[in-house]
Short mmCIF file of C-alpha atoms in Angstrom, two decimals:
data_model
loop_
_atom_site.label_atom_id
_atom_site.label_comp_id
_atom_site.label_asym_id
_atom_site.label_seq_id
_atom_site.Cartn_x
_atom_site.Cartn_y
_atom_site.Cartn_z
CA MET A 1 51.85 68.19 97.03
CA ARG A 2 52.34 64.64 95.92
CA ARG A 3 49.76 62.07 96.86
CA ARG A 4 52.23 59.82 98.57
CA LEU A 5 50.52 60.01 101.96
CA PHE A 6 47.14 59.10 100.50
CA ILE A 7 48.63 56.23 98.47
CA LYS A 8 50.55 54.97 101.51
CA PHE A 9 47.39 55.03 103.57
CA LEU A 10 45.45 53.13 100.87
CA LEU A 11 48.27 50.64 100.38
CA GLY A 12 48.58 50.07 104.11
CA TYR A 13 44.86 49.48 104.42
CA SER A 14 44.88 47.05 101.47
CA ILE A 15 47.78 45.11 103.00
CA PHE A 16 45.90 44.99 106.31
CA PHE A 17 42.86 43.58 104.53
CA LEU A 18 44.90 40.96 102.66
CA LEU A 19 46.60 39.91 105.88
CA SER A 20 43.17 39.59 107.48
CA LEU A 21 42.04 37.32 104.64
CA PHE A 22 45.20 35.25 104.93
CA PHE A 23 44.78 34.92 108.69
CA MET A 24 41.14 33.94 108.22
CA TYR A 25 42.09 31.32 105.65
CA LEU A 26 45.05 29.94 107.57
CA TYR A 27 43.88 30.11 111.18
CA GLY A 28 40.19 30.86 111.00
CA GLY A 29 39.36 27.50 109.44
CA ARG A 30 41.31 25.67 112.11
CA LEU A 31 39.60 27.57 114.89
CA VAL A 32 36.15 26.92 113.43
CA GLN A 33 36.98 23.23 112.85
CA ARG A 34 38.22 22.85 116.41
CA TYR A 35 35.06 24.50 117.68
CA PHE A 36 32.79 22.10 115.78
CA TYR A 37 34.88 19.07 116.75
CA ASN A 38 34.65 19.99 120.43
CA ARG A 39 30.96 20.81 120.29
CA GLU A 40 29.87 17.77 118.22
CA GLY A 41 32.27 15.38 119.96
CA THR A 42 31.07 16.43 123.41
CA THR A 43 27.44 16.10 122.28
CA LEU A 44 28.10 12.63 120.85
CA TYR A 45 29.81 11.49 124.05
CA GLN A 46 27.00 12.75 126.27
CA GLU A 47 24.39 11.05 124.06
CA VAL A 48 26.22 7.72 123.69
CA THR A 49 26.88 7.60 127.42
CA ARG A 50 23.19 8.17 128.14
CA LEU A 51 22.14 5.41 125.73
CA ALA A 52 24.77 2.92 126.97
CA ASN A 53 23.71 3.49 130.57
CA TYR A 54 20.11 2.93 129.53
CA TYR A 55 20.83 -0.42 127.89
CA SER A 56 23.11 -1.48 130.71
CA LYS A 57 20.17 -1.73 133.11
CA GLU A 58 19.08 -5.35 133.64
CA GLU A 59 15.45 -4.43 134.35
CA TYR A 60 15.02 -3.71 130.65
CA GLY A 61 15.52 -7.40 129.89
CA SER A 62 18.01 -9.17 127.69
CA LEU A 63 19.95 -7.21 125.08
CA SER A 64 18.00 -7.47 121.84
CA ILE A 65 19.58 -6.24 118.58
CA GLY A 66 16.19 -5.79 116.97
CA LYS A 67 14.85 -3.81 119.90
CA ILE A 68 17.96 -1.56 119.99
CA THR A 69 17.69 -1.00 116.24
CA ALA A 70 14.05 0.01 116.47
CA GLU A 71 14.63 2.28 119.44
CA MET A 72 17.76 3.92 117.99
CA GLU A 73 15.93 4.80 114.78
CA GLY A 74 13.43 6.70 116.87
CA SER A 75 16.01 8.23 119.22
CA ILE A 76 18.31 9.69 116.58
CA GLN A 77 16.73 12.76 114.95
CA ARG A 78 19.68 13.94 112.86
CA LYS A 79 19.84 12.30 109.44
CA ALA A 80 23.61 12.53 109.17
CA LEU A 81 24.18 10.81 112.50
CA GLY A 82 24.81 7.05 112.48
CA TRP A 83 25.45 4.39 115.08
CA THR A 84 26.89 0.92 115.41
CA LEU A 85 26.97 -1.82 118.02
CA VAL A 86 30.19 -3.83 118.26
CA SER A 87 30.81 -7.01 120.22
CA PRO A 88 33.79 -7.34 122.55
CA LYS A 89 35.53 -9.39 119.85
CA GLY A 90 35.07 -6.73 117.15
CA LYS A 91 32.05 -8.08 115.26
CA ILE A 92 29.65 -5.38 114.08
CA LEU A 93 26.31 -6.52 115.53
CA ALA A 94 24.23 -3.62 114.16
CA PHE A 95 24.94 -0.62 111.97
CA GLN A 96 22.98 2.36 110.77
CA GLY A 97 24.59 4.87 108.41
CA ARG A 98 25.41 5.67 104.80
CA GLU A 99 27.14 2.28 104.34
CA ASN A 100 26.08 -1.18 105.43
CA ILE A 101 28.85 -3.00 107.27
CA GLN A 102 26.65 -5.07 109.58
CA GLY A 103 28.18 -8.50 110.18
CA GLU A 104 31.68 -7.33 109.35
CA GLU A 105 34.46 -7.91 111.82
CA ILE A 106 37.01 -5.36 112.89
CA ARG A 107 40.49 -6.94 112.77
CA ASN A 108 42.56 -6.72 115.92
CA PHE A 109 39.76 -4.92 117.68
CA ASP A 110 41.02 -3.21 120.81
CA PRO A 111 38.23 -1.67 122.88
CA THR A 112 40.78 0.16 125.08
CA LYS A 113 42.23 2.08 122.16
CA ASN A 114 41.58 5.82 122.53
CA GLY A 115 39.95 4.99 125.82
CA GLU A 116 41.14 8.18 127.44
CA LYS A 117 39.42 10.31 124.79
CA ILE A 118 35.73 11.13 124.86
CA TYR A 119 35.70 11.44 121.05
CA TYR A 120 38.08 10.78 118.15
CA THR A 121 38.13 10.01 114.41
CA GLU A 122 37.73 6.47 113.13
CA ASN A 123 36.99 4.49 109.93
CA PHE A 124 37.03 1.04 111.56
CA GLN A 125 40.25 -0.07 109.87
CA GLY A 126 39.01 0.78 106.41
CA LEU A 127 35.55 -0.76 106.66
CA LEU A 128 34.13 2.72 106.14
CA THR A 129 35.14 4.74 103.12
CA GLU A 130 34.66 8.00 105.06
CA THR A 131 36.30 8.95 108.32
CA MET A 132 33.87 9.53 111.16
CA LEU A 133 33.89 11.56 114.34
CA VAL A 134 32.97 8.92 116.92
CA ALA A 135 32.17 8.59 120.60
CA LYS A 136 31.72 5.22 122.30
CA ALA A 137 30.49 3.81 125.57
CA PRO A 138 30.30 0.19 126.84
CA ILE A 139 27.05 -1.61 127.57
CA GLN A 140 27.58 -3.58 130.77
CA ARG A 141 25.71 -6.41 132.42
CA ASN A 142 26.90 -8.10 135.61
CA PHE A 143 29.97 -5.82 135.56
CA GLN A 144 31.02 -7.13 132.15
CA ASN A 145 31.16 -5.33 128.83
CA ILE A 146 28.81 -7.21 126.58
CA ALA A 147 28.91 -4.69 123.69
CA TYR A 148 30.16 -1.25 122.65
CA LEU A 149 27.82 1.43 121.35
CA TYR A 150 29.25 4.00 118.88
CA LEU A 151 27.67 7.21 117.65
CA LEU A 152 29.07 8.37 114.30
CA LEU A 153 29.15 11.73 112.55
CA PRO A 154 30.82 11.98 109.09
CA LEU A 155 33.67 14.48 109.02
CA SER A 156 32.31 15.76 105.74
CA GLU A 157 29.39 17.17 107.72
CA ILE A 158 31.73 19.10 109.99
CA GLU A 159 33.80 20.28 107.03
CA GLN A 160 30.65 21.51 105.30
CA ARG A 161 29.56 23.45 108.39
CA LYS A 162 33.06 24.86 108.70
CA ALA A 163 33.01 25.95 105.06
CA ASP A 164 29.61 27.61 105.52
CA ILE A 165 30.85 29.57 108.53
CA ILE A 166 34.06 30.56 106.74
CA ASP A 167 32.03 31.74 103.74
CA ILE A 168 29.92 33.87 106.04
CA PHE A 169 33.03 35.32 107.62
CA PHE A 170 34.54 36.10 104.23
CA VAL A 171 31.35 37.80 103.07
CA LEU A 172 31.18 39.84 106.26
CA LEU A 173 34.86 40.74 105.97
CA LEU A 174 34.39 41.90 102.39
CA ALA A 175 31.35 43.91 103.38
CA ILE A 176 33.26 45.51 106.24
CA PHE A 177 36.15 46.27 103.88
CA PHE A 178 33.97 48.03 101.33
CA PHE A 179 31.96 49.89 103.95
CA SER A 180 35.15 50.97 105.68
CA LEU A 181 36.35 52.57 102.45
CA SER A 182 34.28 55.52 103.61
CA ILE A 183 37.16 56.10 106.03
CA PHE A 184 39.14 57.31 103.04
CA GLY A 185 36.48 59.92 102.36
CA VAL A 186 36.74 61.12 105.94
CA PHE A 187 40.55 60.99 105.77
CA TYR A 188 40.61 62.96 102.52
CA THR A 189 38.13 65.57 103.72
CA PHE A 190 39.37 66.18 107.25
CA VAL A 191 43.07 65.25 107.05
CA TYR A 192 44.56 65.03 103.58
CA ARG A 193 42.95 68.07 101.94
CA PRO A 194 43.62 70.40 104.92
CA LEU A 195 47.16 69.03 105.12
CA ARG A 196 47.71 69.88 101.45
CA LYS A 197 46.54 73.44 102.10
CA ILE A 198 48.78 73.73 105.13
CA THR A 199 51.79 72.36 103.21
CA ALA A 200 51.15 74.71 100.28
CA GLY A 201 50.83 77.62 102.70
CA ALA A 202 54.08 76.67 104.45
CA VAL A 203 55.85 76.60 101.08
CA ARG A 204 54.54 80.09 100.30
CA TYR A 205 55.64 81.32 103.72
CA ALA A 206 59.10 79.88 103.04
CA GLY A 207 59.10 81.95 99.85
CA GLY A 208 58.36 85.14 101.76
CA GLU A 209 54.63 85.43 100.99
CA TYR A 210 53.68 86.24 104.57
CA GLN A 211 50.42 87.93 103.55
CA HIS A 212 49.01 84.57 102.43
CA ARG A 213 46.53 82.94 104.81
CA ILE A 214 45.70 79.25 105.07
CA THR A 215 41.94 78.71 105.00
CA VAL A 216 41.14 75.55 106.92
CA SER A 217 37.79 75.42 108.71
CA GLY A 218 37.12 73.40 111.82
CA GLN A 219 38.18 73.43 115.44
CA ASP A 220 40.26 70.24 115.30
CA GLU A 221 44.04 69.82 115.26
CA MET A 222 44.24 70.71 111.55
CA GLY A 223 42.38 73.96 112.13
CA TYR A 224 44.58 74.74 115.11
CA LEU A 225 47.72 74.02 113.06
CA ALA A 226 46.51 76.30 110.25
CA ASP A 227 45.70 79.09 112.72
CA THR A 228 49.11 78.66 114.33
CA LEU A 229 50.88 78.91 110.97
CA ASN A 230 48.80 81.96 110.04
CA TYR A 231 49.72 83.58 113.34
CA MET A 232 53.37 82.68 112.77
CA ALA A 233 53.29 84.24 109.29
CA GLU A 234 51.66 87.36 110.68
CA GLU A 235 54.31 87.70 113.37
CA ILE A 236 57.11 87.05 110.86
CA GLN A 237 55.64 89.70 108.60
CA LYS A 238 55.52 92.13 111.50
CA SER A 239 59.10 91.27 112.37
CA ASP A 240 60.11 91.66 108.75
CA ASP A 241 58.38 95.04 108.54
CA TYR A 242 59.98 96.04 111.83
CA GLN A 243 63.43 95.08 110.56
CA ARG A 244 62.94 97.14 107.43
CA GLN A 245 61.71 100.09 109.50
CA PHE A 246 64.55 99.56 111.96
CA ILE A 247 67.17 99.63 109.21
CA ALA A 248 65.53 102.67 107.63
CA ASN A 249 65.46 104.52 110.96
CA VAL A 250 69.03 103.58 111.83
CA SER A 251 70.19 104.62 108.37
CA HIS A 252 68.36 107.93 108.69
CA ASP A 253 69.59 108.66 112.21
CA PHE A 254 73.18 107.80 111.32
CA ARG A 255 73.10 109.55 107.96
CA SER A 256 72.03 112.93 109.35
CA PRO A 257 75.01 113.51 111.71
CA LEU A 258 77.43 111.91 109.26
CA THR A 259 76.22 114.25 106.53
CA SER A 260 76.69 117.22 108.85
CA ILE A 261 80.18 116.08 109.85
CA LYS A 262 81.17 115.52 106.24
CA GLY A 263 79.77 118.91 105.20
CA TYR A 264 81.58 120.81 107.95
CA LEU A 265 84.86 119.05 107.27
CA GLU A 266 84.66 119.69 103.51
CA ALA A 267 83.82 123.36 104.18
CA MET A 268 86.88 123.64 106.40
CA LEU A 269 89.12 122.02 103.81
CA ASP A 270 88.00 124.14 100.88
CA GLY A 271 88.06 127.38 102.88
CA THR A 272 84.30 128.01 102.90
CA ILE A 273 84.48 128.26 106.70
CA PRO A 274 86.97 130.92 107.73
CA ARG A 275 89.70 129.87 110.12
CA ASP A 276 88.44 132.22 112.82
CA MET A 277 85.09 130.32 112.72
CA GLU A 278 86.58 126.81 112.81
CA GLU A 279 86.35 126.51 116.61
CA LYS A 280 82.61 127.14 116.46
CA TYR A 281 82.11 124.45 113.83
CA LEU A 282 84.43 122.04 115.58
CA GLU A 283 82.12 122.29 118.58
CA ARG A 284 79.25 121.37 116.27
CA LEU A 285 81.27 118.42 114.99
CA ILE A 286 81.79 117.28 118.58
CA ALA A 287 78.06 117.63 119.19
CA GLU A 288 77.31 115.48 116.14
CA THR A 289 79.79 112.82 117.22
CA ASP A 290 78.22 112.87 120.69
CA ARG A 291 74.89 112.31 119.00
CA LEU A 292 76.31 109.29 117.12
CA SER A 293 77.85 107.99 120.34
CA LYS A 294 74.53 108.36 122.17
CA LEU A 295 72.68 106.53 119.39
CA THR A 296 75.22 103.70 119.43
CA GLN A 297 75.08 103.45 123.22
CA SER A 298 71.28 103.33 123.15
CA MET A 299 71.32 100.50 120.62
CA LEU A 300 73.81 98.58 122.78
CA SER A 301 71.54 99.09 125.80
CA LEU A 302 68.59 97.67 123.89
CA ASN A 303 70.67 94.69 122.83
CA LYS A 304 71.61 94.00 126.45
CA LEU A 305 67.97 94.21 127.48
CA ASP A 306 67.17 91.41 125.01
CA GLU A 307 69.53 89.09 126.91
CA GLU A 308 68.45 87.15 130.00
CA GLY A 309 69.97 87.49 133.42
CA MET A 310 71.14 91.07 132.88
CA LEU A 311 69.78 92.50 136.16
CA ASN A 312 72.00 93.07 139.15
CA ARG A 313 69.47 93.86 141.88
CA SER A 314 70.14 95.61 145.14
CA ASN A 315 68.33 97.73 147.73
CA PHE A 316 68.53 101.51 147.32
CA ASP A 317 66.71 104.74 148.14
CA ILE A 318 64.88 105.88 145.04
CA ASN A 319 64.22 109.35 146.52
CA ARG A 320 67.95 109.99 146.77
CA MET A 321 68.44 108.71 143.23
CA ILE A 322 65.77 111.14 141.96
CA ARG A 323 67.53 114.07 143.63
CA GLN A 324 70.84 113.07 142.09
CA VAL A 325 69.38 112.72 138.59
CA CYS A 326 67.52 116.03 138.86
CA SER A 327 70.74 117.82 139.85
CA SER A 328 72.35 116.70 136.56
CA PHE A 329 69.72 118.73 134.63
CA GLU A 330 70.43 121.98 136.43
CA MET A 331 71.87 123.73 133.37
CA GLN A 332 69.08 122.64 131.00
CA CYS A 333 66.41 123.71 133.48
CA ALA A 334 68.08 127.12 133.96
CA LYS A 335 68.00 127.78 130.20
CA LYS A 336 64.22 127.17 130.08
CA SER A 337 63.41 128.51 133.54
CA LEU A 338 62.10 125.11 134.67
CA GLN A 339 61.69 123.99 138.26
CA PHE A 340 61.48 120.54 139.84
CA SER A 341 58.76 119.81 142.40
CA LEU A 342 59.74 116.72 144.40
CA ILE A 343 56.88 115.24 146.42
CA PHE A 344 57.91 112.22 148.48
CA ALA A 345 55.51 110.42 150.83
CA GLU A 346 58.49 109.29 152.92
CA LYS A 347 61.90 110.85 153.41
CA LYS A 348 63.49 107.57 152.37
CA GLU A 349 61.82 105.08 150.00
CA MET A 350 63.78 101.85 149.73
CA VAL A 351 63.20 99.75 146.60
CA TYR A 352 64.71 96.56 145.18
CA GLY A 353 66.07 96.74 141.62
CA ASP A 354 69.04 97.23 139.32
CA TYR A 355 70.49 100.58 140.45
CA PRO A 356 72.22 101.70 137.20
CA LYS A 357 69.27 100.68 135.01
CA ILE A 358 66.65 102.39 137.18
CA GLN A 359 68.92 105.44 137.15
CA GLN A 360 68.84 105.27 133.33
CA VAL A 361 65.02 105.04 133.42
CA LEU A 362 64.81 108.20 135.54
CA TYR A 363 67.36 109.99 133.37
CA ASN A 364 65.48 109.23 130.14
CA LEU A 365 62.08 110.19 131.55
CA ILE A 366 63.34 113.40 133.17
CA ASP A 367 65.31 114.24 130.02
CA ASN A 368 62.09 113.96 127.97
CA ALA A 369 60.23 116.06 130.53
CA VAL A 370 62.86 118.81 130.37
CA LYS A 371 63.08 118.59 126.61
CA PHE A 372 59.35 118.94 125.91
CA SER A 373 58.29 121.20 128.82
CA LYS A 374 57.19 124.74 128.09
CA GLU A 375 59.44 127.50 129.41
CA GLY A 376 58.79 128.66 132.95
CA THR A 377 56.78 125.56 133.92
CA GLU A 378 57.20 122.95 136.63
CA ILE A 379 58.14 119.27 136.48
CA CYS A 380 56.52 117.30 139.30
CA ILE A 381 58.16 114.06 140.47
CA ARG A 382 56.31 112.02 143.07
CA THR A 383 56.96 108.74 144.93
CA GLU A 384 54.38 106.88 147.02
CA LYS A 385 54.17 103.45 148.60
CA LYS A 386 51.08 101.33 147.82
CA GLY A 387 51.05 97.83 149.24
CA THR A 388 54.25 96.06 148.21
CA LYS A 389 55.05 98.55 145.44
CA VAL A 390 56.56 102.01 145.21
CA PHE A 391 54.97 104.19 142.54
CA THR A 392 57.12 106.84 140.86
CA SER A 393 55.66 109.43 138.48
CA ILE A 394 57.23 112.21 136.38
CA LYS A 395 54.73 114.80 135.18
CA ASP A 396 55.53 117.74 132.90
CA GLN A 397 53.56 120.64 131.46
CA GLY A 398 54.75 120.21 127.92
CA ILE A 399 53.44 119.69 124.42
CA GLY A 400 51.84 116.34 125.26
CA ILE A 401 51.47 113.27 123.07
CA PRO A 402 48.64 112.80 120.53
CA LYS A 403 46.19 110.08 121.57
CA LYS A 404 46.87 108.05 118.44
CA ASP A 405 50.56 107.85 119.36
CA THR A 406 50.33 106.85 123.04
CA GLN A 407 50.53 103.13 122.28
CA LYS A 408 53.39 103.52 119.78
CA ILE A 409 55.81 105.57 121.84
CA TRP A 410 57.40 102.40 123.26
CA GLU A 411 58.44 101.19 119.79
CA ARG A 412 62.07 101.55 118.82
CA PHE A 413 62.90 104.64 116.74
CA TYR A 414 59.30 105.82 116.91
CA LYS A 415 58.85 109.58 117.12
CA THR A 416 55.65 111.55 117.10
CA ASP A 417 55.32 114.41 114.67
CA LEU A 418 55.38 116.84 117.60
CA SER A 419 58.59 115.38 118.99
CA ARG A 420 60.26 115.53 115.59
CA GLY A 421 59.53 119.22 115.46
CA LYS A 422 60.78 119.89 118.97
CA ASP A 423 63.71 117.49 119.12
CA LYS A 424 65.18 116.52 115.81
CA ARG A 425 68.27 115.21 117.53
CA GLY A 426 66.46 112.51 119.53
CA THR A 427 67.14 108.87 118.72
CA GLY A 428 63.66 107.53 119.33
CA LEU A 429 65.14 104.80 121.55
CA GLY A 430 64.79 106.36 125.01
CA LEU A 431 61.29 105.12 125.83
CA SER A 432 62.04 101.70 124.31
CA ILE A 433 64.94 101.40 126.74
CA VAL A 434 62.73 102.52 129.62
CA LYS A 435 60.04 99.99 128.73
CA GLY A 436 62.63 97.21 128.39
CA ILE A 437 64.20 97.91 131.77
CA ILE A 438 60.88 98.07 133.63
CA SER A 439 59.65 94.91 131.88
CA ALA A 440 62.89 93.14 132.82
CA HIS A 441 62.03 93.93 136.44
CA LYS A 442 58.59 92.40 135.78
CA GLU A 443 56.98 95.72 136.65
CA HIS A 444 54.67 98.13 134.80
CA ILE A 445 54.99 101.60 133.29
CA ASP A 446 52.09 103.75 132.11
CA CYS A 447 51.72 106.98 130.19
CA ILE A 448 48.91 109.52 130.52
CA SER A 449 49.10 112.48 128.18
CA THR A 450 46.93 115.29 126.86
CA GLU A 451 48.09 117.11 123.78
CA GLY A 452 48.99 120.70 124.61
CA VAL A 453 48.67 120.13 128.37
CA GLY A 454 51.40 117.73 129.41
CA THR A 455 52.49 114.12 129.97
CA GLU A 456 52.83 111.90 133.03
CA PHE A 457 54.88 108.68 133.14
CA SER A 458 54.51 106.38 136.15
CA PHE A 459 56.21 103.08 136.95
CA THR A 460 56.38 100.64 139.84
CA LEU A 461 59.18 98.95 141.72
CA PRO A 462 59.03 96.39 144.55
CA ILE A 463 59.72 97.74 148.01
CA SER A 464 62.88 96.61 149.77
CA LEU A 465 62.45 94.08 152.56
CA LYS A 466 65.41 95.49 154.43
CA GLU A 467 67.01 98.87 155.01
CA GLU A 468 69.99 100.03 152.98
CA ALA A 469 73.27 99.02 154.56
#
């Protein structure tokens, strides 16, 4: 099996990782930058507003640049943070930061610019070489703005923090990527390797190696799939063996009468059989053709049983049907001095089923009973109602069935060694037909037999809900 699946999985994972890196680089930096801008800008605005309100109170005396400078140096703990005090006309009254622009004047100073924003970026019209994140608030006395206080944070500080966070994210992402490579070990062990075994096994099954078994341990889906394929191969092998046996049996059962027919006809043509004996051998030829016809008819019956919707159910009296079928064996019973013992719990026992097919079931079972019964014995046929079912049994006093064969008698063309000795003309399909018909009715048939004592077949049918019309 080619490693395309494994390579595709690895390639897909690598592409996912590269896309994650690209997303982190393209959007992650923006998200982190926005976070720091919002956090630092809000902090600056809250702080500058607090300070401006403090210096706006008249009880603290006149506004002194020196006093503000001294107090601001003590109030600001962060080294990177600066501040400036600007007059209403744009003159920088005081400044603390990386550059000294105290005394400079901001051209076209507009204190209302960006007034709706609590923070923004500013370089004071080029007076500062570095852009700052700023927040401002007016210092008021007697309801007039006498100065504007600015808190400043260099953008380079924010960019550095952003870069540090991004670096941490990249390191974590790389670590997660390498740790997650263990997924490939799990994938190879529990998915890819079992899948290779299953695929190889399926290829061997396709080549007819049904005896091969896929060895995949575990109770997961892969194990279940392997077990299912093994079961499928086993069933196919059984079916294949059955087909071979079926063809062999059919060939044997057709070859025997055809050989007899051919032999008799050749003997008639070459004069081996005298003309005064031809009638006798013609009767044998008719018997052999009847045997072929019976075999063909049995095979057609089995084929019909394999189709769905083949039952034509009706209500009928099974006791009357039994009497009718028994009467058709009068000649055979007379030859062997056999007697029928009919034991019916009720005079009339109405059942619901396919009349012709149930008649065929009774004919096949009674035919076997007559065929294998010892001379001068009795065949007992009984019907009895139990709950919603009618039980019918046919019991003979014949040769019986060996215990090892009781489960195989329902197979097509199967014959026990005893039956082959007693009835070489049988097709081996009668009980298969019986089983198929009863199963089609969704009912049960059982066999109890003791070798040398006799055999009893019993089957069920549903009782009729209404009387026969």
